[in-house]
Structure formats: structure tokens, C-alpha cells
Amino acid sequence: MDAVDLGTGISIYGCGQDEAGLFREMAPRFGVTLTITDAAVSDANIELTQGNRCISVDHKTEIPKSTLRSLSEAGVMYISTRSAGNNHIDVDFARRIGITVEGVAYSPDSVADYTLMLMLMAVRSARSTIVRAEAHDFRLSDVRGRELRDMTIGVIGTGRIGAAVLDRLRGFSCRVLAYDRRPKTSVDYVHLDELLSRSDLVTLHTPLSAETRHLLNLPRIAQMKPGAFLINTGRGSLVDTEALLSALEGGRLGGAALDVVEGEEGIFYTDRRSRPIESELFLRLQRLPNVLITPHTAYYTERALLDIVHNTIHNCLEFEGHQHG
């Protein structure tokens, strides 16, 4: 734990070393007191709020209602989560007990760039090519790759990240379809069923909520074109993993590239080389040669981290300003 004593207080939980360094560097510009710990917020470390009304939490750990209640009793009124989504916090419950929860904006280019990389890797069977090359098997694959310009790409969710993906796709001259309950950009919006049936590749960029959990379920995955690819850099639970596995193992889909996976908690952001992974669904996905899994790292760039730290402090001060205004 580290404290920087300057003024208005913010407690920073679940803070990695690189984040902590940036927080300490930026604190003097804002005139804030920071209490920094690498431990996730829990009932056991509520005292680290030290009477602060604002705290910041990471996106890796779900915060139970009991902890939210303890935070409220300790006088916390604002939680800034260092992520775009806030599905790891019961926002409605927090609101009922007097706590406002907000995410932070950061460079959408980080996830958009990564999404395009995963698209290209998926349609060129990059994982199997790399695995063979590492084993010194340099023969060409039996399956030829595809070019994006010959494909129809379906973008589900056109907020800041989805819009950044659309911007990049224009450079590939592919056909693009989009689905969003609130259309925001000048692109060809269609109903979700039509997008799934027409797209050669589907990419997910919608927030996770009760309404979007398992947005791609068994019936919807069955609507996807035979041989289609799925890219997910949104949230793992947007996809019903069992339904996806059925389509992949049965050969109906061409492949998937997943930076987020349902049930990733306790797997991603940990070293599991010496500890077996218990999730059979995860292991089945990982064994498939046409599935690429990366550990929720699309956001992880220097620019995005700067944005997250800056906007965390800014949002907390904005909240404090409104409270005193």
C-alpha cells in the first residue's frame, strides 16, 4: 500500500505496478491524496478508504453486495471502475444504497486495433500455422485463407469501440453490416437475425447486461452462415460457450478468436502453468485448432493505460465537485 498526501482523497484498489506509477505521477497535477493497494476491494480492506468518498476498482474481480454495503457504511459514495464495462458490479444495488458507479473512457483504438488483428488471424488460420511452424512443419495448410475484401463483416454494437472498428474496416473494402439498438454511425444497420445470416465474420462490441447475456445463444449461432467466424473482444458472457462449442466441434463455424471467455475469472491474469484449469468448457475451446484465445488483453496499451489513470482521477474529482456544487 502506498499513499500520496495532497488533498482530496481517492482509494485505488487492485492497482498493478505500472498503473501505480502513473497514478503517483499524475496525482500532483490534480492535487489529490491517493491510497494505492494491489489488493482487490473486499470486506477485509474497507479501512483503506480512510473516509474517502471516492474509490477506484479494477475490472478483474466481481464486487459482492456485502462489500458494496460495507463501502456505503464507510462513507463511499462513488466507485470508478477502471474499465468501459461495469458488469462486475451490481450497479442498481449500489445506486439504491447511495453509491454511484461509472466506468472510464479510454482509447477505443486499443481494442479496435486488436479486433482487426484477431480478424486477420482468424481468417488466415494463424494459430495453426504458428503451431506447425514452431514444430518445424513448414508445409502450407490444406485450407486457404480468406481476404476481408471478399467478406461481409457484421459488427454488433457501434459505440466508441465498435465505431473505431468500423473506421478500420473501411480500409479493407469489405462489406459491412451493423446492429445496435440505437444506431449511431452512417453504416448499413440491419436486424440482428439478418446480420447473423449474411455475415462471414461477426464481431462483438456491445456491453454485457442482463439483456445481452448469451446474446449469441444456440438459436442465434445456428443462424450464422456455415463457415463463419466469430470475434469477441467485448465480454465472454455475450456468448453461450456450450452453443459455440457445439457449432465449432460440429464444423459448422469456420473458427473463433476470443479475447474474452465466459468463466475467465480465476484463469485470466494468473499463471496457471503449474495449476490445472478446471473448466472443461475452456479446455475444449482451447484444444480446437481453429480457436484462438488471448487473456482479455485487447485494452492493454500504453495509451489506454494513460487514459484510464487520467480519467479515473478526473471522474472522481468531477463527482466531488458536483457534491460540493
PDB file of C-alpha atoms in Angstrom, residues 124 146 290:
ATOM      1  CA  ARG A 124      -5.765 -16.811 -42.190  1.00  0.00           C
ATOM      2  CA  ARG A 146      -9.657 -15.547 -46.985  1.00  0.00           C
ATOM      3  CA  ASN A 290      -9.388 -23.071 -35.280  1.00  0.00           C
TER       4      ASN A 290
END
